[in-house]
Amino acid sequence: MTANHGVAVWSGAAAANPDTALRKSQHMATVGPMSTTAERVREVIERSGHSHREFAELVGLDASKLSKSLAGIRRFTSVDLARIGDLGDVSIEWLLGGEEPALALAARAASGSSTRRAVEAAHDLASQREGLSELGHPQRWRFPLAPPRTGTWTTDGAHLAVAALTHLADQGIDPQGPSLAAVVEEGFGIDVAVRDLGADFDGLSVATPTCRLILLAPTAAPFRPRFTLAHELGHLLAGDDQGLHVDADIDHLDRSETEVRASSFAAAFLMPERVVIDAMAADRSFDGFCALAMTLRVSPSALANRLKALRAIDGMTASRWGRTSAKEAADASGQVEALHEATSLAAQTRLPGLLTRDAFAAYQAGDTTLRPYAALIGADVDRLRAALEDDAT
Amino acid sequence: MSIAVFPDTTVFCNFAAVGKSDLLAEFLRDRGRWTEAVMREVEQSRGHLPDLQRVLEGGWLGEPIVLDSLDEIGQVERIRRNVFGGDLHQRTKHLGEATTCHIVRTREEFKGAWWVTDDTDALRYARRQGITTMETIDLFRHAVADYDITADAGFALLHAMDAAGRNLRLPSSPADLI
């Protein structure tokens, strides 16, 4: 994987990496936020490199009509703007004088980068969330109150993890269940999707006014998605970024304050202090260490680091045990089946459970056709309808 | 004033597929209307259904209804995406359905208008929204009742549309049209 560090795409406290290709696109800079539709269309034409006549032909519009619309004599129609939007790859909202949806900017800015597919997928999912919200089916996320700042980001992350675990315990949810994605959806109301989005991507989180989403990539590494998911959860619960936060490579995060806090959160969330201290007190052997890693579904290296940070083992032991492979840990603890289960789960894609549920509810309520739901689950709408309406099946 | 009837693009295509676009004009009796987006979809389909040219040149649907207020364009875009699952990056996809839905729901002059479509999904949604709907088979039922066509001829035409690859509800016998 490339060493693409945690990147906040816009705004938020952690807009940390000014060099990223994902920073807010500047190509819309020539018209101001209060510009008219005609001015924005004019900009699209200029960027296209076509003459007005050529552009009119591409849009399927009479050249004189285009001139009149640009001069403010004739108004653009819905069809005109849809075709202009397609040609310029700009949203209807932006052409109408509004703000370009932030994720649309990010998706465009990511064009050509290794994370393009991931950012585009995040944009699509967040747009569906926004649409459902407009139709009266909003996402309902439930976050614990963030504890007060302590002065160190590592401690803040650990305290936030305690708050998150308490939040889950209050709802009777076991965070050590095999599917952390299901735990995050049930306990926090955050959408979690796993999609194959290219090789150079671990995970991202989205926070818009209508959406909280974590998007992960499937992987052959059995415990990696749990750590990435917990890391992204830390970003969202801490309110690090409004917009999009991409962690292309979870192993090579930068040392910015919010990354430190999110990683600290992930460690404390997946390996709660009391649980690991009690386990080590009961069995300080290497086999006991391996059994604990398998029980918590974390990599031996992550557990060794955690134990070292908690001063439960010394640095030399952490260094030695941290080199244990997942297979060695499974063999030593007799939990080969658990390793197989984790490996299989990590390699699977996953639909966002809450989003699909809400999309189906909107269809059931008659607020949408079946098409948005079918698209979300990747089904042919006619076959899906036939299957749903066929009593015999 | 007679109630307007808005055939969806699929309906125009059904009649064009059997070379009977003129028959649709006869069925609609000057009540037919269309939006600019539907007209453009018909234009795009005439490449594989040349009979649609007669719809475009016939003039029996009047001037297409144009949406050009920013507020309405924004509303239609949201319907297109949120309701009909229109793609973020293909902004004309489902625009005909979205504009027609918007028009019959919001424009006073089209209150009570009929929307004709053979898309089961769109029909279900429209009915839940209180829009009066018809399918192509219903147009034939009205035409048979009005003596515009016999039940036998209507039955044959609907099955000819099916044979031409169109996707629509079919009568099991001519009596279904009576």
Coordinates of C-alpha atoms in Angstrom, one line a residue:
Chain A
M1 CA 0.0 0.0 0.0
T2 CA 1.1 3.5 -0.5
A3 CA 1.9 5.6 2.5
N4 CA -1.2 7.8 2.1
H5 CA -1.8 9.1 5.6
G6 CA -5.0 10.1 7.3
V7 CA -6.4 12.9 5.3
A8 CA -9.2 15.3 6.3
V9 CA -10.6 16.5 3.1
W10 CA -12.0 19.8 4.3
S11 CA -12.8 21.8 7.4
G12 CA -12.7 20.2 10.8
A13 CA -10.0 20.3 13.3
A14 CA -7.8 17.8 11.5
A15 CA -7.4 19.4 8.1
A16 CA -3.9 18.3 8.6
N17 CA -2.3 17.6 5.3
P18 CA -2.1 20.5 2.9
D19 CA -0.4 18.6 0.2
T20 CA -3.0 16.0 -0.3
A21 CA -4.6 15.5 -3.7
L22 CA -7.9 15.2 -1.9
R23 CA -7.9 18.8 -0.6
K24 CA -11.0 20.7 -1.6
S25 CA -11.0 21.2 -5.3
Q26 CA -10.1 24.7 -6.4
H27 CA -11.4 24.4 -10.0
M28 CA -14.7 26.1 -9.0
A29 CA -12.9 29.2 -7.8
T30 CA -13.7 31.6 -10.5
V31 CA -17.3 32.2 -9.7
G32 CA -18.3 33.3 -6.2
P33 CA -20.9 31.6 -4.0
M34 CA -23.6 34.1 -5.1
S35 CA -23.1 33.7 -8.8
T36 CA -26.0 33.1 -11.1
T37 CA -26.8 29.9 -13.1
A38 CA -25.7 31.7 -16.3
E39 CA -22.3 32.6 -14.8
R40 CA -21.9 29.0 -13.7
V41 CA -22.8 27.6 -17.1
R42 CA -20.4 30.1 -18.6
E43 CA -17.7 28.6 -16.4
V44 CA -18.5 25.1 -17.4
I45 CA -18.3 26.1 -21.0
E46 CA -14.9 27.7 -20.5
R47 CA -13.6 24.7 -18.7
S48 CA -14.8 22.4 -21.5
G49 CA -12.6 24.2 -24.0
H50 CA -15.4 24.3 -26.5
S51 CA -16.8 27.3 -28.3
H52 CA -20.3 28.3 -27.4
R53 CA -21.6 26.9 -30.6
E54 CA -19.9 23.6 -30.1
F55 CA -21.1 23.4 -26.5
A56 CA -24.7 24.2 -27.5
E57 CA -24.5 21.3 -30.0
L58 CA -23.2 18.9 -27.4
V59 CA -26.0 19.9 -25.1
G60 CA -28.6 19.5 -27.9
L61 CA -29.5 23.2 -27.6
D62 CA -29.9 25.7 -30.3
A63 CA -26.9 28.1 -30.2
S64 CA -29.2 31.2 -30.1
K65 CA -31.1 29.7 -27.2
L66 CA -27.8 29.2 -25.3
S67 CA -26.7 32.8 -26.0
K68 CA -30.1 34.1 -24.8
S69 CA -29.8 32.0 -21.6
L70 CA -26.3 33.1 -21.0
A71 CA -27.4 36.7 -21.5
G72 CA -30.3 36.2 -19.0
I73 CA -33.0 36.7 -21.7
R74 CA -34.1 33.0 -21.6
R75 CA -34.1 30.8 -18.6
F76 CA -32.3 27.4 -18.6
T77 CA -34.7 24.4 -18.4
S78 CA -34.4 21.3 -16.4
V79 CA -33.3 19.4 -19.5
D80 CA -30.7 22.0 -20.4
L81 CA -29.1 21.9 -17.0
A82 CA -29.2 18.1 -16.7
R83 CA -27.2 17.9 -20.0
I84 CA -24.9 20.7 -19.0
G85 CA -24.3 19.0 -15.7
D86 CA -23.4 15.8 -17.4
L87 CA -21.0 17.5 -19.8
G88 CA -19.3 19.5 -17.0
D89 CA -19.6 16.9 -14.3
V90 CA -21.2 19.4 -12.0
S91 CA -24.3 18.9 -9.9
I92 CA -27.7 20.4 -10.6
E93 CA -27.5 22.0 -7.1
W94 CA -24.3 23.8 -8.0
L95 CA -25.7 25.0 -11.4
L96 CA -28.7 26.4 -9.6
G97 CA -26.5 28.6 -7.5
G98 CA -26.0 26.4 -4.4
E99 CA -22.9 24.9 -2.9
E100 CA -21.5 21.9 -4.7
P101 CA -22.0 19.0 -2.3
A102 CA -18.8 18.6 -0.4
L103 CA -18.4 15.0 -1.2
A104 CA -18.9 15.7 -4.9
L105 CA -15.9 18.0 -4.7
A106 CA -13.9 15.4 -2.9
A107 CA -14.8 12.8 -5.4
R108 CA -13.8 15.0 -8.3
A109 CA -10.6 16.0 -6.6
A110 CA -9.7 12.4 -6.0
S111 CA -10.0 11.7 -9.7
G112 CA -6.8 9.8 -10.8
S113 CA -5.8 9.1 -7.2
S114 CA -5.7 5.6 -5.6
T115 CA -8.6 6.5 -3.4
R116 CA -10.9 7.7 -6.2
R117 CA -13.3 4.7 -6.2
A118 CA -13.6 4.8 -2.4
V119 CA -14.4 8.6 -2.3
E120 CA -16.9 8.2 -5.1
A121 CA -18.6 5.3 -3.3
A122 CA -18.7 7.4 -0.2
H123 CA -20.3 10.2 -2.2
D124 CA -22.9 7.9 -3.6
L125 CA -23.8 6.4 -0.2
A126 CA -23.9 9.8 1.5
S127 CA -26.2 11.1 -1.3
Q128 CA -28.6 8.3 -0.7
R129 CA -28.6 9.1 2.9
E130 CA -29.4 12.7 2.2
G131 CA -32.2 11.7 -0.1
L132 CA -33.8 9.5 2.5
S133 CA -33.5 12.2 5.0
E134 CA -35.3 14.6 2.7
L135 CA -38.1 12.0 2.4
G136 CA -38.5 11.7 6.1
H137 CA -36.3 8.7 6.8
P138 CA -33.3 10.3 8.5
Q139 CA -30.3 8.4 9.9
R140 CA -30.4 8.4 13.7
W141 CA -27.0 8.1 15.1
R142 CA -26.4 7.9 18.8
F143 CA -23.1 9.0 20.2
P144 CA -21.9 9.1 23.8
L145 CA -21.0 12.5 25.2
A146 CA -17.3 13.1 24.5
P147 CA -15.4 13.3 27.8
P148 CA -13.7 16.6 28.6
R149 CA -10.2 17.2 27.2
T150 CA -7.4 16.0 29.4
G151 CA -4.4 17.6 27.7
T152 CA -3.0 14.6 25.9
W153 CA -4.5 13.2 22.8
T154 CA -3.7 9.6 23.8
T155 CA -5.5 9.9 27.0
D156 CA -8.4 11.6 25.3
G157 CA -8.7 8.7 22.9
A158 CA -8.7 6.2 25.8
H159 CA -11.3 8.1 27.7
L160 CA -13.5 8.3 24.6
A161 CA -13.2 4.6 24.3
V162 CA -14.4 4.1 27.8
A163 CA -17.4 6.3 27.1
A164 CA -18.1 4.3 23.9
L165 CA -17.9 1.0 25.7
T166 CA -20.2 2.3 28.5
H167 CA -22.6 3.5 25.8
L168 CA -22.7 0.0 24.4
A169 CA -23.0 -1.7 27.7
D170 CA -25.9 0.5 28.6
Q171 CA -27.6 -0.9 25.5
G172 CA -26.7 -4.4 26.3
I173 CA -24.4 -4.7 23.3
D174 CA -21.3 -6.9 23.5
P175 CA -18.4 -5.1 21.6
Q176 CA -16.5 -8.4 21.3
G177 CA -19.1 -9.9 18.9
P178 CA -17.6 -11.4 15.7
S179 CA -19.0 -8.5 13.6
L180 CA -17.8 -5.2 14.8
A181 CA -19.6 -3.6 11.9
A182 CA -22.9 -4.9 13.3
V183 CA -22.0 -3.6 16.7
V184 CA -21.2 -0.1 15.4
E185 CA -24.4 0.0 13.4
E186 CA -26.6 -1.2 16.3
G187 CA -24.8 0.7 19.0
F188 CA -24.0 4.0 17.4
G189 CA -26.4 4.2 14.4
I190 CA -23.4 4.6 12.0
D191 CA -23.6 3.0 8.6
V192 CA -20.8 0.6 7.9
A193 CA -20.1 -0.7 4.4
V194 CA -17.3 -2.9 3.1
R195 CA -16.7 -2.7 -0.6
D196 CA -13.9 -3.8 -2.9
L197 CA -12.5 -0.4 -3.8
G198 CA -9.1 -1.0 -5.1
A199 CA -5.8 -2.1 -3.6
D200 CA -4.7 1.1 -2.0
F201 CA -7.4 1.8 0.5
D202 CA -8.2 0.8 4.1
G203 CA -11.0 3.0 5.3
L204 CA -12.7 6.3 5.5
S205 CA -15.3 8.0 7.5
V206 CA -18.0 10.5 6.5
A207 CA -19.7 13.1 8.6
T208 CA -22.3 15.3 6.8
P209 CA -25.4 17.0 8.2
T210 CA -27.4 13.9 7.2
C211 CA -24.9 11.1 7.2
R212 CA -22.4 9.2 9.4
L213 CA -20.7 6.5 7.5
I214 CA -17.6 4.3 7.7
L215 CA -16.4 2.6 4.5
L216 CA -13.9 -0.2 4.6
A217 CA -12.1 -2.4 2.1
P218 CA -12.1 -6.2 2.4
T219 CA -8.7 -7.6 3.1
A220 CA -6.9 -10.9 3.6
A221 CA -5.5 -9.7 7.0
P222 CA -7.9 -11.2 9.5
F223 CA -7.8 -8.4 12.2
R224 CA -7.0 -5.4 10.1
P225 CA -10.7 -4.3 9.4
R226 CA -11.5 -4.3 13.1
F227 CA -8.7 -1.9 13.8
T228 CA -9.5 0.3 10.9
L229 CA -13.2 0.3 11.8
A230 CA -12.4 1.2 15.4
H231 CA -10.1 3.9 14.2
E232 CA -12.7 5.5 12.0
L233 CA -15.2 5.2 14.8
G234 CA -12.8 7.2 16.9
H235 CA -12.8 10.0 14.3
L236 CA -16.5 10.1 14.1
L237 CA -17.2 10.0 17.9
A238 CA -14.6 12.7 18.5
G239 CA -16.1 14.8 15.8
D240 CA -12.8 15.2 14.1
D241 CA -13.9 16.2 10.6
Q242 CA -17.0 17.5 9.0
G243 CA -16.9 16.0 5.6
L244 CA -14.6 13.1 4.6
H245 CA -11.7 11.6 6.4
V246 CA -9.6 9.1 4.4
D247 CA -7.2 6.6 6.0
A248 CA -5.7 5.0 2.9
D249 CA -3.2 3.0 4.9
I250 CA -3.9 2.4 8.5
D251 CA -0.3 1.2 9.1
H252 CA 1.2 4.6 8.0
L253 CA -0.9 7.2 9.6
D254 CA 0.6 10.6 10.3
R255 CA 1.2 11.7 13.8
S256 CA -1.3 14.4 13.8
E257 CA -3.2 14.9 17.0
T258 CA -6.5 13.5 15.8
E259 CA -4.8 10.4 14.3
V260 CA -3.1 9.8 17.6
R261 CA -6.4 10.1 19.4
A262 CA -8.2 7.8 16.9
S263 CA -5.6 5.1 17.2
S264 CA -5.5 5.4 21.0
F265 CA -9.3 5.1 20.9
A266 CA -9.1 2.0 18.7
A267 CA -6.6 0.3 21.0
A268 CA -8.6 1.1 24.1
F269 CA -11.9 0.2 22.4
L270 CA -10.8 -3.2 21.1
M271 CA -8.6 -4.0 24.0
P272 CA -10.2 -2.5 27.1
E273 CA -7.7 -1.9 29.9
R274 CA -9.6 -3.9 32.6
V275 CA -10.1 -6.9 30.2
V276 CA -6.5 -7.2 29.2
I277 CA -5.1 -6.5 32.7
D278 CA -7.4 -9.2 34.2
A279 CA -6.5 -11.7 31.5
M280 CA -2.8 -11.2 31.9
A281 CA -3.2 -11.5 35.7
A282 CA -4.9 -14.8 35.2
D283 CA -2.3 -16.1 32.7
R284 CA 0.9 -14.3 31.9
S285 CA 2.2 -17.1 29.6
F286 CA 2.8 -16.7 25.8
D287 CA -0.1 -19.1 25.2
G288 CA -2.3 -16.9 27.4
F289 CA -1.2 -13.9 25.4
C290 CA -2.1 -15.7 22.1
A291 CA -5.5 -16.8 23.5
L292 CA -6.2 -13.2 24.5
A293 CA -5.4 -11.9 21.0
M294 CA -7.7 -14.5 19.5
T295 CA -10.5 -13.7 22.0
L296 CA -10.3 -10.0 21.4
R297 CA -9.8 -10.6 17.6
V298 CA -6.8 -8.3 17.4
S299 CA -3.4 -8.9 15.9
P300 CA -0.7 -10.1 18.3
S301 CA 1.4 -7.0 17.5
A302 CA -1.5 -4.7 18.4
L303 CA -2.0 -6.6 21.7
A304 CA 1.7 -6.5 22.5
N305 CA 1.8 -2.8 22.0
R306 CA -1.3 -2.3 24.1
L307 CA 0.1 -4.4 26.9
K308 CA 3.3 -2.5 26.8
A309 CA 1.5 0.8 26.9
L310 CA -0.4 -0.4 30.0
R311 CA 2.9 -1.6 31.5
A312 CA 1.5 -5.1 31.7
I313 CA 4.6 -6.5 29.9
D314 CA 8.0 -5.1 29.4
G315 CA 9.5 -3.8 26.1
M316 CA 11.5 -6.9 25.3
T317 CA 8.5 -9.2 25.8
A318 CA 6.4 -6.9 23.7
S319 CA 9.0 -7.0 21.0
R320 CA 9.2 -10.8 21.0
W321 CA 5.5 -11.5 21.3
G322 CA 4.6 -8.7 18.9
R323 CA 6.3 -10.7 16.1
T324 CA 3.8 -13.6 16.5
S325 CA 1.8 -14.2 13.4
A326 CA -2.0 -14.7 13.5
K327 CA -1.6 -18.3 12.6
E328 CA 1.0 -18.9 15.4
A329 CA -1.4 -17.3 17.8
A330 CA -4.3 -19.4 16.7
D331 CA -2.1 -22.6 16.9
A332 CA -0.8 -21.8 20.3
S333 CA -4.2 -21.1 21.7
G334 CA -6.0 -23.8 19.9
Q335 CA -8.3 -21.3 18.2
V336 CA -7.8 -22.2 14.5
E337 CA -11.5 -22.1 13.9
A338 CA -11.7 -18.5 15.3
L339 CA -8.9 -17.4 12.9
H340 CA -10.7 -18.9 10.0
E341 CA -13.9 -17.1 11.0
A342 CA -12.0 -13.8 11.3
T343 CA -10.2 -14.3 8.0
S344 CA -13.4 -15.1 6.2
L345 CA -15.2 -12.1 7.7
A346 CA -12.4 -9.7 6.8
A347 CA -12.5 -10.8 3.2
Q348 CA -16.2 -10.3 2.8
T349 CA -17.9 -7.2 1.4
R350 CA -20.8 -5.8 3.4
L351 CA -23.9 -3.7 2.5
P352 CA -24.6 -0.8 4.9
G353 CA -27.2 -2.4 7.0
L354 CA -28.9 0.7 8.3
L355 CA -29.0 2.5 5.0
T356 CA -30.5 -0.5 3.2
R357 CA -33.0 -0.9 6.0
D358 CA -34.1 2.7 5.7
A359 CA -34.2 2.6 1.9
F360 CA -36.5 -0.4 2.1
A361 CA -38.7 1.3 4.7
A362 CA -39.0 4.3 2.3
Y363 CA -40.1 2.0 -0.5
Q364 CA -42.6 0.2 1.8
A365 CA -44.0 3.6 2.9
G366 CA -44.6 4.5 -0.8
D367 CA -42.1 7.4 -0.6
T368 CA -39.8 6.0 -3.3
T369 CA -39.9 3.4 -6.1
L370 CA -38.0 0.2 -5.5
R371 CA -35.1 1.5 -7.7
P372 CA -33.0 3.2 -5.0
Y373 CA -33.1 0.1 -2.8
A374 CA -32.4 -2.2 -5.7
A375 CA -29.4 -0.1 -6.7
L376 CA -28.1 -0.1 -3.2
I377 CA -28.1 -3.9 -2.9
G378 CA -26.9 -4.3 -6.5
A379 CA -30.1 -6.1 -7.6
D380 CA -32.0 -5.9 -10.9
V381 CA -35.1 -4.0 -10.0
D382 CA -37.5 -6.2 -12.1
R383 CA -36.2 -9.4 -10.7
L384 CA -36.2 -8.0 -7.2
R385 CA -39.8 -6.8 -7.5
A386 CA -40.9 -10.2 -8.9
A387 CA -39.1 -11.9 -6.0
L388 CA -40.7 -9.7 -3.4
E389 CA -44.1 -9.9 -4.8
D390 CA -44.2 -13.6 -5.5
D391 CA -46.0 -15.1 -2.7
A392 CA -44.9 -18.6 -3.7
T393 CA -41.3 -17.8 -2.8
Chain B
M1 CA -61.6 21.5 -19.8
S2 CA -60.8 17.8 -20.4
I3 CA -58.3 16.1 -18.1
A4 CA -54.8 15.9 -19.4
V5 CA -53.1 12.6 -20.1
F6 CA -49.4 12.3 -19.8
P7 CA -48.0 9.2 -21.5
D8 CA -44.6 8.1 -20.3
T9 CA -41.8 7.5 -22.9
T10 CA -42.4 3.8 -22.6
V11 CA -46.0 4.2 -23.8
F12 CA -44.9 6.1 -26.9
C13 CA -42.4 3.4 -27.5
N14 CA -45.1 0.7 -27.2
F15 CA -47.2 2.2 -30.0
A16 CA -44.2 3.0 -32.1
A17 CA -42.9 -0.6 -31.8
V18 CA -45.9 -1.7 -33.8
G19 CA -46.0 1.3 -36.1
K20 CA -49.2 2.7 -34.5
S21 CA -48.2 6.0 -33.0
D22 CA -51.1 7.6 -34.8
L23 CA -53.5 5.3 -33.0
L24 CA -52.2 6.7 -29.6
A25 CA -53.0 10.2 -30.9
E26 CA -56.5 9.0 -31.7
F27 CA -56.9 7.4 -28.3
L28 CA -55.8 10.5 -26.5
R29 CA -58.2 12.8 -28.3
D30 CA -56.2 16.0 -27.9
R31 CA -55.8 15.4 -24.2
G32 CA -52.2 14.2 -24.5
R33 CA -49.4 16.3 -23.0
W34 CA -45.8 15.8 -22.4
T35 CA -42.9 17.5 -20.7
E36 CA -39.7 18.6 -22.4
A37 CA -37.8 15.8 -20.7
V38 CA -40.2 13.2 -22.1
M39 CA -40.0 14.8 -25.5
R40 CA -36.2 14.5 -25.4
E41 CA -36.4 10.9 -24.4
V42 CA -38.7 10.2 -27.4
E43 CA -36.2 12.0 -29.6
Q44 CA -33.5 9.8 -28.3
S45 CA -35.5 6.6 -28.9
R46 CA -36.5 7.3 -32.5
G47 CA -33.1 5.9 -33.6
H48 CA -34.4 2.4 -32.9
L49 CA -38.1 3.1 -33.2
P50 CA -38.5 5.3 -36.4
D51 CA -42.3 5.5 -36.0
L52 CA -41.6 7.9 -33.0
Q53 CA -40.9 10.6 -35.7
R54 CA -44.6 10.8 -36.2
V55 CA -45.1 11.6 -32.5
L56 CA -42.5 14.3 -32.8
E57 CA -43.9 15.8 -35.9
G58 CA -47.6 15.2 -35.1
G59 CA -48.1 18.3 -33.0
W60 CA -51.0 16.5 -31.1
L61 CA -49.2 16.8 -27.7
G62 CA -48.9 20.5 -27.9
E63 CA -45.8 22.4 -26.8
P64 CA -43.8 20.4 -24.3
I65 CA -44.2 21.7 -20.7
V66 CA -40.9 23.2 -19.7
L67 CA -39.6 23.5 -16.2
D68 CA -37.4 26.6 -15.9
S69 CA -37.8 27.9 -12.4
L70 CA -34.8 27.3 -10.3
D71 CA -37.0 26.1 -7.4
E72 CA -38.8 23.5 -9.6
I73 CA -35.7 22.3 -11.2
G74 CA -34.2 21.7 -7.8
Q75 CA -37.3 19.8 -6.7
V76 CA -37.3 17.6 -9.8
E77 CA -33.7 16.7 -9.4
R78 CA -34.5 15.5 -5.9
I79 CA -37.4 13.5 -7.1
R80 CA -35.3 12.0 -9.9
R81 CA -32.6 10.9 -7.5
N82 CA -34.4 10.1 -4.3
V83 CA -37.6 8.6 -5.7
F84 CA -36.6 7.1 -9.0
G85 CA -33.0 6.2 -8.1
G86 CA -31.5 8.5 -10.8
D87 CA -27.8 8.3 -11.0
L88 CA -25.7 11.2 -9.7
H89 CA -23.7 11.2 -12.8
Q90 CA -26.4 10.6 -15.5
R91 CA -28.6 13.6 -14.9
T92 CA -31.1 13.0 -17.6
K93 CA -31.8 9.4 -16.5
H94 CA -35.4 9.2 -15.1
L95 CA -35.9 12.9 -15.8
G96 CA -39.0 12.3 -17.8
E97 CA -40.7 10.4 -15.0
A98 CA -39.6 13.0 -12.4
T99 CA -40.8 16.0 -14.4
T100 CA -44.2 14.4 -15.1
C101 CA -44.7 13.4 -11.5
H102 CA -43.8 16.9 -10.4
I103 CA -46.1 18.5 -12.9
V104 CA -49.2 16.5 -12.1
R105 CA -48.7 16.9 -8.4
T106 CA -48.0 20.6 -8.2
R107 CA -49.5 22.4 -11.2
E108 CA -53.0 23.5 -10.7
E109 CA -53.9 23.3 -14.3
F110 CA -53.0 19.6 -14.4
K111 CA -54.8 18.6 -11.2
G112 CA -56.3 15.2 -11.6
A113 CA -54.3 14.5 -14.8
W114 CA -53.6 10.9 -15.8
W115 CA -50.1 9.5 -15.9
V116 CA -49.8 6.5 -18.3
T117 CA -46.8 4.2 -17.7
D118 CA -46.1 0.5 -17.9
D119 CA -43.4 0.6 -15.3
T120 CA -44.7 -1.4 -12.3
D121 CA -42.5 0.4 -9.9
A122 CA -43.4 3.9 -11.1
L123 CA -47.1 2.9 -11.1
R124 CA -47.0 1.7 -7.5
Y125 CA -45.2 4.9 -6.4
A126 CA -47.6 7.2 -8.3
R127 CA -50.7 5.5 -6.9
R128 CA -49.3 5.9 -3.3
Q129 CA -48.8 9.6 -4.1
G130 CA -52.4 10.0 -5.2
I131 CA -51.6 10.4 -8.9
T132 CA -54.2 8.9 -11.2
T133 CA -52.5 6.3 -13.3
M134 CA -53.1 4.1 -16.3
E135 CA -51.2 1.5 -18.2
T136 CA -51.2 1.0 -21.9
I137 CA -53.8 -1.8 -21.5
D138 CA -56.1 0.7 -19.8
L139 CA -55.8 3.0 -22.8
F140 CA -57.0 0.2 -25.0
R141 CA -59.9 -0.5 -22.6
H142 CA -61.0 3.1 -22.9
A143 CA -60.5 3.0 -26.7
V144 CA -62.7 -0.2 -26.9
A145 CA -65.4 1.5 -24.8
D146 CA -65.3 4.5 -27.1
Y147 CA -65.5 2.3 -30.2
D148 CA -62.1 3.6 -31.4
I149 CA -61.0 0.0 -31.8
T150 CA -62.5 -3.5 -31.5
A151 CA -61.5 -5.7 -28.6
D152 CA -60.1 -8.3 -31.0
A153 CA -57.9 -5.7 -32.8
G154 CA -56.8 -4.2 -29.4
F155 CA -55.9 -7.7 -28.1
A156 CA -53.9 -8.4 -31.3
L157 CA -52.0 -5.1 -31.0
L158 CA -51.1 -5.4 -27.4
H159 CA -49.7 -8.9 -28.1
A160 CA -47.8 -7.5 -31.1
M161 CA -46.2 -4.9 -28.8
D162 CA -45.2 -7.7 -26.5
A163 CA -43.8 -9.7 -29.4
A164 CA -41.8 -6.6 -30.4
G165 CA -40.0 -6.8 -27.1
R166 CA -42.1 -4.2 -25.1
N167 CA -42.7 -4.8 -21.5
L168 CA -46.3 -4.3 -20.6
R169 CA -49.3 -5.9 -19.0
L170 CA -51.3 -8.1 -21.5
P171 CA -54.9 -9.2 -21.8
S172 CA -55.5 -12.9 -21.6
S173 CA -58.3 -12.6 -24.1
P174 CA -60.1 -9.9 -26.0
A175 CA -62.8 -9.9 -23.3
D176 CA -60.2 -8.5 -20.9
L177 CA -60.5 -5.2 -22.9
I178 CA -64.2 -5.0 -22.6

